Coordinates of C-alpha atoms and ligand atoms in Angstrom, one line a residue:
X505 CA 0.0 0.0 0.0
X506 CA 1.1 3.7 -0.9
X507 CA 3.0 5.2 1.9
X508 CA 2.3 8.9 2.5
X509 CA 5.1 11.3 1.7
X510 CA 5.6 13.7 5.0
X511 CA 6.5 17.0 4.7
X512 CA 10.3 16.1 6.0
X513 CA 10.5 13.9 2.8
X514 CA 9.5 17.0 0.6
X515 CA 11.7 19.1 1.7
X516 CA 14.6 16.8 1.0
X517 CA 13.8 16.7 -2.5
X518 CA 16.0 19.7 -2.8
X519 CA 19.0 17.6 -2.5
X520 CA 17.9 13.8 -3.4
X521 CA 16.9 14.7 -7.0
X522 CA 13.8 12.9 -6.1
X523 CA 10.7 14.3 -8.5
X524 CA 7.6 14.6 -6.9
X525 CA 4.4 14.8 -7.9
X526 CA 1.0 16.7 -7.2
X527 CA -2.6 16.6 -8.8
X528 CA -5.5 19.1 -7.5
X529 CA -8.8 16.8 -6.9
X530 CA -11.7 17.7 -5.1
X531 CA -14.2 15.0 -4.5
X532 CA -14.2 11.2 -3.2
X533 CA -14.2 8.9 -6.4
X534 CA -11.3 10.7 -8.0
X535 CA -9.3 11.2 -4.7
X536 CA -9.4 7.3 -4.5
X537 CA -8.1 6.8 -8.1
X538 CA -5.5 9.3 -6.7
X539 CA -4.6 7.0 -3.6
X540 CA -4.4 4.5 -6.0
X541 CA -1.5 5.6 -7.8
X542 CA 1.7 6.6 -7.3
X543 CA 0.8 10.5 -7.3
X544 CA 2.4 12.0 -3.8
X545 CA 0.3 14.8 -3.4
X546 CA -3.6 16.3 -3.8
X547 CA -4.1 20.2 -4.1
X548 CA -8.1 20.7 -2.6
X549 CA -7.3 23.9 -5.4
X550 CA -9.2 26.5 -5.1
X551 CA -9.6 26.0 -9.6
X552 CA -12.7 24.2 -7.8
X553 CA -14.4 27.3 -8.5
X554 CA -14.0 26.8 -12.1
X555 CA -13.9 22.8 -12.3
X556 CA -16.2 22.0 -9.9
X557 CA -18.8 24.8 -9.3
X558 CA -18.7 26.7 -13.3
X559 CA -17.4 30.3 -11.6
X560 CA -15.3 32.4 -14.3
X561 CA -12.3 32.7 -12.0
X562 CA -10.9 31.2 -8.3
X563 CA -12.4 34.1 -6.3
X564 CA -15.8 33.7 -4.8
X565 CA -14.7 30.2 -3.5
X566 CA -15.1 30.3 0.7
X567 CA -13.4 28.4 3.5
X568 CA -16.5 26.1 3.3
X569 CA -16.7 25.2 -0.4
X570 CA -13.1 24.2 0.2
X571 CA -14.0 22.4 3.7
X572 CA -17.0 20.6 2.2
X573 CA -14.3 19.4 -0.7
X574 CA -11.4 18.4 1.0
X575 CA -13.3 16.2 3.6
X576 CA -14.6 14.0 0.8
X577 CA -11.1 14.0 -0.8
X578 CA -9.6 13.2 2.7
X579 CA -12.1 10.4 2.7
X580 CA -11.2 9.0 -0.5
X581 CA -7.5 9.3 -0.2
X582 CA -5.9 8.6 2.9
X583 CA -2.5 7.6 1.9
X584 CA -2.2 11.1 -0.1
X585 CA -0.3 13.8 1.1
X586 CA -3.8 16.8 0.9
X587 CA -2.8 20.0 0.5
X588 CA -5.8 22.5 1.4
X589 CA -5.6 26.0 -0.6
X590 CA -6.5 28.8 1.2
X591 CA -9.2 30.8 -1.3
X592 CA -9.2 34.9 -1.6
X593 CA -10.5 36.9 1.8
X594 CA -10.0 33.7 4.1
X595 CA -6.2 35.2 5.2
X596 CA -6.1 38.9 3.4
X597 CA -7.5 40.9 6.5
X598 CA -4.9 39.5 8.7
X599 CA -2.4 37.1 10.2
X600 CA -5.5 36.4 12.9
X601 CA -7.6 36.1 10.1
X602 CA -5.2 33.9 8.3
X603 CA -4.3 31.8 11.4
X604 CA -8.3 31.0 12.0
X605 CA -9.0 29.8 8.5
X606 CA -6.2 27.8 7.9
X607 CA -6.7 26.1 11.3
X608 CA -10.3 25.8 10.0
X609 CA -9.0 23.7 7.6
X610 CA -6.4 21.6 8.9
X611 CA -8.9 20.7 11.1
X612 CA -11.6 20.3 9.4
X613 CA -10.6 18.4 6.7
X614 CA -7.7 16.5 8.6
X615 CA -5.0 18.1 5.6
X616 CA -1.4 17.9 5.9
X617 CA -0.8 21.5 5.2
X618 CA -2.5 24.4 3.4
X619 CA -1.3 27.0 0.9
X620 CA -1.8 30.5 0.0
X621 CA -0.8 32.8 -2.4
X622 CA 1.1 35.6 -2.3
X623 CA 5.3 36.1 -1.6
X624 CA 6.4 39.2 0.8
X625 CA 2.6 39.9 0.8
X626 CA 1.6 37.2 2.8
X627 CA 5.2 36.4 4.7
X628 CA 3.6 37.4 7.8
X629 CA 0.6 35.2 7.6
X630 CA 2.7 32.2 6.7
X631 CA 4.6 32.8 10.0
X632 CA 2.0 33.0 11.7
X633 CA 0.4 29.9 10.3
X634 CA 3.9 28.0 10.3
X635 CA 4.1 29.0 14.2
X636 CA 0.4 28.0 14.6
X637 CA 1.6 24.4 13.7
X638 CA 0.4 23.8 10.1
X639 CA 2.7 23.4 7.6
X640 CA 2.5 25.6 4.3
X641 CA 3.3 25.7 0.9
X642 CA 3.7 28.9 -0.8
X643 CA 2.6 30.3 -4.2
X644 CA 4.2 32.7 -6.2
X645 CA 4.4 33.9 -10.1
X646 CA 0.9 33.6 -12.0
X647 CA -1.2 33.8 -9.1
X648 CA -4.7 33.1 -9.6
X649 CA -6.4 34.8 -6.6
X650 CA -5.1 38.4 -8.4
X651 CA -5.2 37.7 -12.2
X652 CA -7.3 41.2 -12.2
X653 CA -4.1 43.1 -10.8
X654 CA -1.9 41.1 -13.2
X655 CA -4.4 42.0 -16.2
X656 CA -5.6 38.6 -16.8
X657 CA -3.9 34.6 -16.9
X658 CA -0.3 35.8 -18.2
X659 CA 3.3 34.5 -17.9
X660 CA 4.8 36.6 -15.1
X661 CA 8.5 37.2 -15.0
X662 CA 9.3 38.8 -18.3
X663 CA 11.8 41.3 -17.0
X664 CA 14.9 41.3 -15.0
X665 CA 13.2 43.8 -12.4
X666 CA 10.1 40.8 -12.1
X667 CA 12.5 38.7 -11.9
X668 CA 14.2 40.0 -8.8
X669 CA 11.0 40.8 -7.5
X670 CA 9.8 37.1 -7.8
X671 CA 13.3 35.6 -6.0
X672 CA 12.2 38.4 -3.3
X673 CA 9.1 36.8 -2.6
X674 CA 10.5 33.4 -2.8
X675 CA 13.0 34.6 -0.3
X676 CA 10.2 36.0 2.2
X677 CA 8.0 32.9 1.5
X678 CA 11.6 30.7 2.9
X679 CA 12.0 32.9 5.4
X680 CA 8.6 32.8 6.9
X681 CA 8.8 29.2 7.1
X682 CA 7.2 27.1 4.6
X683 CA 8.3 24.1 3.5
X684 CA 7.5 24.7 -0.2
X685 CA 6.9 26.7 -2.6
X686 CA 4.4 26.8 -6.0
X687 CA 5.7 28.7 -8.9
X688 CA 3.5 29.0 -11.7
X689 CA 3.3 30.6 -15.2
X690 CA 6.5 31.7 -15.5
X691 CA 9.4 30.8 -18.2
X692 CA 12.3 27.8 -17.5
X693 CA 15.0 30.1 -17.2
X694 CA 13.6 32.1 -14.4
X695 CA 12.1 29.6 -12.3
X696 CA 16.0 27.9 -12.5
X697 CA 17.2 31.3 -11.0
X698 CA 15.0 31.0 -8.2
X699 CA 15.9 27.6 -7.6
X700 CA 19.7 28.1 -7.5
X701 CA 19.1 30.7 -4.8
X702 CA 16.4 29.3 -2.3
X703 CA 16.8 26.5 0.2
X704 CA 13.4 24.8 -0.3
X705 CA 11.5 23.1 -3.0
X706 CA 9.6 24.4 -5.9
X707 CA 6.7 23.0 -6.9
X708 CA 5.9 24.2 -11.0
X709 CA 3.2 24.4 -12.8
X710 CA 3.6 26.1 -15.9
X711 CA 7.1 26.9 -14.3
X712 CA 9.0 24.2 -16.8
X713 CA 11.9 22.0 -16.0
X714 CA 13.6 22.8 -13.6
X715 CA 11.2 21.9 -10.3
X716 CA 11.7 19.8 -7.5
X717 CA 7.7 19.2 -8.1
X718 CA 5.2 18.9 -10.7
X719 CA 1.8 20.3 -10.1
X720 CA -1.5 19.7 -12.8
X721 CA -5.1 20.4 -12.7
X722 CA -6.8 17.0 -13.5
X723 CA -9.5 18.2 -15.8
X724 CA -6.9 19.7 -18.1
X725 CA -3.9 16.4 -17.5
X726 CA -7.3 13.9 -18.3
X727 CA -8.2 16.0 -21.5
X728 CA -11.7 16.6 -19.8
X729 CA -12.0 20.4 -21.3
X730 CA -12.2 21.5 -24.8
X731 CA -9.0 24.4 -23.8
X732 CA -6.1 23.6 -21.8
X733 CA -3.2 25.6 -21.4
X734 CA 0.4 25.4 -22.9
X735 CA 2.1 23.3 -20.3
X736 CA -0.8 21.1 -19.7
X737 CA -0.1 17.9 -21.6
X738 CA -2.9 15.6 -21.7
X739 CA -2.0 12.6 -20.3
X740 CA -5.4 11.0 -21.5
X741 CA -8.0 12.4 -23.5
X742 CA -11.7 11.4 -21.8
X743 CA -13.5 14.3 -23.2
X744 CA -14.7 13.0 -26.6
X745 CA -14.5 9.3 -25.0
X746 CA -17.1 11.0 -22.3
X747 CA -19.4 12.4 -24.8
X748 CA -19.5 9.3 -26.9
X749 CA -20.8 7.5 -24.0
X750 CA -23.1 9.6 -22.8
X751 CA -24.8 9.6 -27.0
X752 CA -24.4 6.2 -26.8
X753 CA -26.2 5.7 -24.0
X754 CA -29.2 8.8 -25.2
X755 CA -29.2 6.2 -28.4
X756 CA -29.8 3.2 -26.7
X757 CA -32.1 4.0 -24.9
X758 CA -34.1 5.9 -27.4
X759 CA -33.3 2.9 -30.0
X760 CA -35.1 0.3 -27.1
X761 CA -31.1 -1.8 -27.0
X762 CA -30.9 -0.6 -23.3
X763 CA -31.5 -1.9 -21.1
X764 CA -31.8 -5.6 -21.9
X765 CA -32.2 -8.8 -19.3
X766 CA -29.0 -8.3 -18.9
X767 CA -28.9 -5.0 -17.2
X768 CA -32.2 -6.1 -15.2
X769 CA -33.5 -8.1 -12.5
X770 CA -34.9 -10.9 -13.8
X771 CA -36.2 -12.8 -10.4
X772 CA -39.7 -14.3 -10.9
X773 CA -42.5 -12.6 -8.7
X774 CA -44.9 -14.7 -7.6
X775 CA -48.5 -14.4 -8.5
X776 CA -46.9 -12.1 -11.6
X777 CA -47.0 -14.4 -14.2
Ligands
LIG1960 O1 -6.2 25.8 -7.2 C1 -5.4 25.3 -8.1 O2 -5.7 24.4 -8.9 C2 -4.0 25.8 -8.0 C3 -3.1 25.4 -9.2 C4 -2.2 26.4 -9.5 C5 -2.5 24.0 -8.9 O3 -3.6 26.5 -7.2

């Protein structure tokens, strides 16, 4: 049986060469096809918004929706290391604030850590959660929470000055104390900088090569969307194989080849002859 990875184990992927991986997931069946494999790591991802509930964007989703989630995922998968993300306004107000929510769902759901967005930003609330006793992954580069202040989903780090101001959030994110941290949307070359000058693993998606870690969304690595982005490959494509059961099943049905006495009970009822 799968042995979960601890956080002690992730962290010494920065000098084992060991390549983890992580997949966000958010309800029970999946997260037991997740335990089922070899995949280290679940992100409850706050991209629930958009997978799970149809919302445009990651803001909007609560402490609850994530909650409510990540117990069924707990649930379904407990051999996975669960990451719980923290959505926008649960730790934005302050490190209190922060410290509440996050022990909200470390609780709650029974996670093995939590992660938020935001580098020098949100070093003080990652203190205070890393002193609170919950272990936390950080997340810099395209961050989804903000996309309205970045002006929209693009590849962040396109000049030397972004650049040094990414390393300086990575460096406050370190600093603070968490064990990790998420780089995404952001070219090979620069995510390799930060690497070579922090102390604790990088977890990429969209973030190339050069990562202790390897993060996907599973609706875009199972080909379950018409659009993915660039850095998505699809590691299976169930979308058209989805649709073409569901017509097939609308045709049987329709056609009278489903169900037969196969698919039903066939026990003889007494007095029903
Ligand atoms: O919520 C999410 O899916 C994320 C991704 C960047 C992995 O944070």
């Amino acid at each position: 049986m799968k042995k979960k990875i601890t956080v002690p184990e992730i962290m010494a992927t920065k000098q084992n060469g060991r390549k983890i991986t992580l997949i966000t997931c958010y309800d029970y069946t999946t997260a037991k096809l997740v335990n089922e494999s070899n995949i280290e790591m679940i992100l409850v991802g706050d991209s629930l918004g958009m997978t799970m509930l149809g919302y445009e964007g990651t803001v909007g989703v609560t402490v609850d929706d994530i909650i409510h989630h990540g117990k069924a995922v707990k649930r379904g998968a407990p051999q996975t290391f669960i990451i719980g993300d923290m959505p926008f306004g649960s730790y934005n107000v302050s490190v209190e604030q922060g410290v509440i929510s996050a022990n909200r769902m470390f609780t709650e759901i029974g996670c093995d850590a939590i992660k938020l967005e935001g580098g020098k930003r949100s070093a003080a609330v990652i203190k205070g959660i890393v002193e609170a006793g919950i272990p936390v992954c950080g997340h810099i580069g395209l961050t989804p929470q903000t996309t309205s202040m970045m002006g929209g989903f693009k590849v962040q780090g396109k000049s030397m000055e972004a650049v040094e101001a990414l390393l300086e959030d990575a460096l406050a994110i370190e600093a603070a104390g968490a064990f990790m941290v998420m780089v995404e949307g952001v070219p090979t070359a620069v995510t390799r900088y930060l690497r070579e000058r922090i102390h604790i693993p990088i977890i990429g998606i969209g973030a190339g090569v050069d990562c202790e870690a390897q993060a996907l969304v599973l609706q875009d690595m199972l080909g379950m969307t018409e659009w993915v982005p660039k850095f998505a490959k699809k590691f299976a494509d169930l979308r058209p194989q989805i649709l073409d059961a569901f017509n097939t099943y609308q045709k049987e049905v329709t056609e009278g080849t489903f169900p037969t006495p196969e698919y039903s009970y066939n026990a003889k009822v007494e007095g029903l002859e």
